[in-house]
Amino acid sequence: MSLVHQGVLRDAFADVSHFRSELYACLTVRGDALFELCDALLCTDGPVRTLVDLALAPEHRRGHGALYGGLKQGRIVVARLRRTLVGVPLPRAADGRLVMAVDVSPWLRPDANACADRSFCHTFGQGGGKHQMVPGWPYSVVAALETGRIPGRRCWTRSAFSPAPTSPR
C-alpha cells in the first residue's frame, strides 16, 4: 500500500470521525440512545421494517426501552444538524467535478383530504399505463456519486441510474 493511499484513508477516517462527533453534538436529550439508533439504522443490512429490527442490531447496544425512549423524548438541534450535513465534503470525480444523481418520488395520498401541503404528483403506469396526477407529496433524493469501483462490489449506480427514455413534454 502506498503512502498516498494511506493518507487518503486517514483523511476519510478523519472526515467520518468529525461528522460523527458533530452528529452526536446535535442530539441534546437522550443523545446516546438516538446516536446508537442512527448507527443501527445505517449499519443494518437490507430494509428496516420495524423498530424491533433496529433494537436487535448489534450496533444498538441498549434495550428496546431506550430505543422507544429516545424516539419519544429525544431532542435534535435541527439547525446544527443542517450545518453539519452541509459541511460534509462531497466526493468528486478525477477532474474535480461533482457527479450527482437525483430521484423524485411521490408519496401518494389520494384519500388524505385533511392533510396540509399536498400537491399533485405525476405518476405513470397506474390505471392502464396512463399518465395521471395524484394528490400526495413529492420528495427528492440527491446523491453525490464517486467515480471508480469498490473492489468486490457491484457498481449499483450504473444499473440504477442508467439513462431513461425521454418523453415529450
mmCIF file of C-alpha atoms in Angstrom:
data_model
loop_
_atom_site.group_PDB
_atom_site.id
_atom_site.type_symbol
_atom_site.label_atom_id
_atom_site.label_comp_id
_atom_site.label_asym_id
_atom_site.label_seq_id
_atom_site.Cartn_x
_atom_site.Cartn_y
_atom_site.Cartn_z
ATOM 1 C CA MET A 1 0.000 0.000 0.000
ATOM 2 C CA SER A 2 1.445 3.376 -0.959
ATOM 3 C CA LEU A 3 1.823 6.302 1.415
ATOM 4 C CA VAL A 4 -0.533 8.330 -0.781
ATOM 5 C CA HIS A 5 -3.264 5.707 -0.312
ATOM 6 C CA GLN A 6 -2.724 5.667 3.459
ATOM 7 C CA GLY A 7 -3.062 9.461 3.541
ATOM 8 C CA VAL A 8 -6.364 9.271 1.667
ATOM 9 C CA LEU A 9 -7.682 6.667 4.124
ATOM 10 C CA ARG A 10 -6.549 8.762 7.093
ATOM 11 C CA ASP A 11 -8.301 11.845 5.686
ATOM 12 C CA ALA A 12 -11.518 9.889 5.047
ATOM 13 C CA PHE A 13 -11.420 8.457 8.575
ATOM 14 C CA ALA A 14 -10.900 11.954 9.994
ATOM 15 C CA ASP A 15 -13.881 13.255 7.982
ATOM 16 C CA VAL A 16 -16.150 10.466 9.231
ATOM 17 C CA SER A 17 -14.952 10.883 12.824
ATOM 18 C CA HIS A 18 -15.596 14.628 12.686
ATOM 19 C CA PHE A 19 -19.082 14.066 11.246
ATOM 20 C CA ARG A 20 -19.938 11.515 13.948
ATOM 21 C CA SER A 21 -18.868 13.881 16.752
ATOM 22 C CA GLU A 22 -20.858 16.735 15.196
ATOM 23 C CA LEU A 23 -23.895 14.476 14.787
ATOM 24 C CA TYR A 24 -23.645 13.440 18.438
ATOM 25 C CA ALA A 25 -23.460 17.105 19.466
ATOM 26 C CA CYS A 26 -26.766 17.728 17.625
ATOM 27 C CA LEU A 27 -28.540 15.184 19.845
ATOM 28 C CA THR A 28 -29.261 17.015 23.095
ATOM 29 C CA VAL A 29 -31.752 14.907 25.062
ATOM 30 C CA ARG A 30 -31.346 11.096 25.053
ATOM 31 C CA GLY A 31 -28.394 11.615 22.723
ATOM 32 C CA ASP A 32 -26.778 8.239 23.447
ATOM 33 C CA ALA A 33 -29.934 6.336 22.560
ATOM 34 C CA LEU A 34 -30.518 8.383 19.391
ATOM 35 C CA PHE A 35 -26.883 8.022 18.329
ATOM 36 C CA GLU A 36 -26.997 4.234 18.657
ATOM 37 C CA LEU A 37 -30.292 4.261 16.780
ATOM 38 C CA CYS A 38 -28.566 6.132 13.920
ATOM 39 C CA ASP A 39 -25.716 3.603 13.948
ATOM 40 C CA ALA A 40 -28.165 0.702 13.869
ATOM 41 C CA LEU A 41 -30.138 2.285 11.043
ATOM 42 C CA LEU A 42 -27.031 2.881 8.929
ATOM 43 C CA CYS A 43 -25.379 -0.500 9.605
ATOM 44 C CA THR A 44 -28.362 -2.845 9.291
ATOM 45 C CA ASP A 45 -28.317 -4.970 6.139
ATOM 46 C CA GLY A 46 -31.385 -4.747 3.972
ATOM 47 C CA PRO A 47 -34.553 -2.759 4.562
ATOM 48 C CA VAL A 48 -35.638 -1.938 8.115
ATOM 49 C CA ARG A 49 -39.285 -2.851 8.527
ATOM 50 C CA THR A 50 -39.796 -2.418 12.267
ATOM 51 C CA LEU A 51 -38.195 -0.682 15.225
ATOM 52 C CA VAL A 52 -37.600 -4.116 16.738
ATOM 53 C CA ASP A 53 -35.208 -4.840 13.850
ATOM 54 C CA LEU A 54 -33.159 -1.815 14.908
ATOM 55 C CA ALA A 55 -33.251 -2.750 18.600
ATOM 56 C CA LEU A 56 -31.823 -6.182 17.716
ATOM 57 C CA ALA A 57 -28.993 -4.794 15.554
ATOM 58 C CA PRO A 58 -25.500 -5.290 17.083
ATOM 59 C CA GLU A 59 -24.843 -1.538 16.843
ATOM 60 C CA HIS A 60 -27.787 -0.836 19.171
ATOM 61 C CA ARG A 61 -26.353 -1.947 22.491
ATOM 62 C CA ARG A 62 -29.223 -0.657 24.609
ATOM 63 C CA GLY A 63 -32.530 -2.351 25.235
ATOM 64 C CA HIS A 64 -35.676 -1.710 23.257
ATOM 65 C CA GLY A 65 -36.907 0.626 26.011
ATOM 66 C CA ALA A 66 -34.033 3.023 25.284
ATOM 67 C CA LEU A 67 -34.946 2.987 21.604
ATOM 68 C CA TYR A 68 -38.548 3.997 22.297
ATOM 69 C CA GLY A 69 -37.451 6.498 24.978
ATOM 70 C CA GLY A 70 -35.013 8.096 22.553
ATOM 71 C CA LEU A 71 -37.686 8.434 19.887
ATOM 72 C CA LYS A 72 -40.297 9.769 22.312
ATOM 73 C CA GLN A 73 -38.203 12.104 24.456
ATOM 74 C CA GLY A 74 -35.051 12.690 22.405
ATOM 75 C CA ARG A 75 -34.272 16.120 21.001
ATOM 76 C CA ILE A 76 -32.261 17.157 17.956
ATOM 77 C CA VAL A 77 -30.917 20.656 17.288
ATOM 78 C CA VAL A 78 -32.099 20.801 13.688
ATOM 79 C CA ALA A 79 -30.211 23.976 12.724
ATOM 80 C CA ARG A 80 -26.917 22.470 13.884
ATOM 81 C CA LEU A 81 -27.684 19.197 12.079
ATOM 82 C CA ARG A 82 -28.303 21.146 8.858
ATOM 83 C CA ARG A 83 -24.958 22.949 9.232
ATOM 84 C CA THR A 84 -23.253 19.621 9.925
ATOM 85 C CA LEU A 85 -24.744 17.977 6.834
ATOM 86 C CA VAL A 86 -23.856 20.923 4.612
ATOM 87 C CA GLY A 87 -20.261 20.737 5.844
ATOM 88 C CA VAL A 88 -19.735 17.126 4.756
ATOM 89 C CA PRO A 89 -17.187 17.019 1.913
ATOM 90 C CA LEU A 90 -18.678 15.627 -1.289
ATOM 91 C CA PRO A 91 -16.892 13.037 -3.425
ATOM 92 C CA ARG A 92 -15.540 14.430 -6.675
ATOM 93 C CA ALA A 93 -14.540 12.932 -9.993
ATOM 94 C CA ALA A 94 -10.871 12.858 -11.024
ATOM 95 C CA ASP A 95 -11.257 16.223 -12.780
ATOM 96 C CA GLY A 96 -12.863 17.834 -9.705
ATOM 97 C CA ARG A 97 -16.471 17.748 -10.938
ATOM 98 C CA LEU A 98 -19.389 16.745 -8.729
ATOM 99 C CA VAL A 99 -21.427 13.904 -10.216
ATOM 100 C CA MET A 100 -24.960 13.893 -8.826
ATOM 101 C CA ALA A 101 -27.884 11.504 -9.145
ATOM 102 C CA VAL A 102 -31.395 12.797 -8.469
ATOM 103 C CA ASP A 103 -34.593 10.861 -7.871
ATOM 104 C CA VAL A 104 -38.009 12.423 -7.318
ATOM 105 C CA SER A 105 -40.547 10.013 -5.893
ATOM 106 C CA PRO A 106 -44.145 10.667 -4.932
ATOM 107 C CA TRP A 107 -45.713 9.636 -1.643
ATOM 108 C CA LEU A 108 -49.246 9.232 -2.954
ATOM 109 C CA ARG A 109 -52.086 10.056 -0.562
ATOM 110 C CA PRO A 110 -55.241 10.476 -2.680
ATOM 111 C CA ASP A 111 -57.605 9.861 0.269
ATOM 112 C CA ALA A 112 -55.910 12.170 2.794
ATOM 113 C CA ASN A 113 -58.208 15.153 2.317
ATOM 114 C CA ALA A 114 -57.308 16.836 5.619
ATOM 115 C CA CYS A 115 -53.519 16.728 5.149
ATOM 116 C CA ALA A 116 -51.885 20.081 4.547
ATOM 117 C CA ASP A 117 -49.459 20.951 1.771
ATOM 118 C CA ARG A 118 -50.442 18.173 -0.591
ATOM 119 C CA SER A 119 -49.731 18.799 -4.238
ATOM 120 C CA PHE A 120 -50.335 16.802 -7.370
ATOM 121 C CA CYS A 121 -47.680 14.199 -8.190
ATOM 122 C CA HIS A 122 -47.078 12.910 -11.700
ATOM 123 C CA THR A 123 -47.450 9.134 -11.934
ATOM 124 C CA PHE A 124 -47.191 6.718 -14.808
ATOM 125 C CA GLY A 125 -48.488 3.187 -15.081
ATOM 126 C CA GLN A 126 -51.404 3.449 -12.724
ATOM 127 C CA GLY A 127 -54.784 2.924 -14.283
ATOM 128 C CA GLY A 128 -53.899 1.214 -17.538
ATOM 129 C CA GLY A 129 -50.488 2.745 -18.186
ATOM 130 C CA LYS A 130 -51.737 6.330 -18.348
ATOM 131 C CA HIS A 131 -50.074 9.450 -17.020
ATOM 132 C CA GLN A 132 -52.013 10.676 -14.000
ATOM 133 C CA MET A 133 -51.775 13.451 -11.460
ATOM 134 C CA VAL A 134 -52.457 12.049 -7.970
ATOM 135 C CA PRO A 135 -52.568 14.064 -4.712
ATOM 136 C CA GLY A 136 -49.579 13.454 -2.459
ATOM 137 C CA TRP A 137 -46.155 14.755 -1.509
ATOM 138 C CA PRO A 138 -43.207 14.620 -3.894
ATOM 139 C CA TYR A 139 -39.832 14.143 -2.231
ATOM 140 C CA SER A 140 -36.354 14.169 -3.696
ATOM 141 C CA VAL A 141 -33.174 12.247 -3.024
ATOM 142 C CA VAL A 142 -29.898 13.706 -4.256
ATOM 143 C CA ALA A 143 -26.712 11.629 -4.023
ATOM 144 C CA ALA A 144 -23.147 12.591 -4.875
ATOM 145 C CA LEU A 145 -21.547 9.710 -6.755
ATOM 146 C CA GLU A 146 -17.933 8.654 -6.623
ATOM 147 C CA THR A 147 -16.041 7.501 -9.678
ATOM 148 C CA GLY A 148 -14.489 4.086 -9.947
ATOM 149 C CA ARG A 149 -15.448 0.842 -8.296
ATOM 150 C CA ILE A 150 -15.074 -0.531 -4.833
ATOM 151 C CA PRO A 151 -13.189 -3.844 -5.065
ATOM 152 C CA GLY A 152 -15.544 -6.773 -4.567
ATOM 153 C CA ARG A 153 -18.722 -4.753 -5.042
ATOM 154 C CA ARG A 154 -21.042 -4.390 -7.984
ATOM 155 C CA CYS A 155 -21.488 -0.845 -9.274
ATOM 156 C CA TRP A 156 -25.117 -0.042 -8.363
ATOM 157 C CA THR A 157 -25.031 3.425 -9.888
ATOM 158 C CA ARG A 158 -24.609 2.078 -13.398
ATOM 159 C CA SER A 159 -27.770 -0.022 -13.212
ATOM 160 C CA ALA A 160 -29.854 2.254 -11.008
ATOM 161 C CA PHE A 161 -29.110 5.438 -12.910
ATOM 162 C CA SER A 162 -28.938 4.242 -16.493
ATOM 163 C CA PRO A 163 -30.357 6.736 -18.972
ATOM 164 C CA ALA A 164 -34.129 6.563 -19.076
ATOM 165 C CA PRO A 165 -36.055 7.110 -22.301
ATOM 166 C CA THR A 166 -37.109 10.712 -22.625
ATOM 167 C CA SER A 167 -40.732 11.605 -23.070
ATOM 168 C CA PRO A 168 -42.045 14.634 -24.946
ATOM 169 C CA ARG A 169 -43.291 17.433 -22.707
#
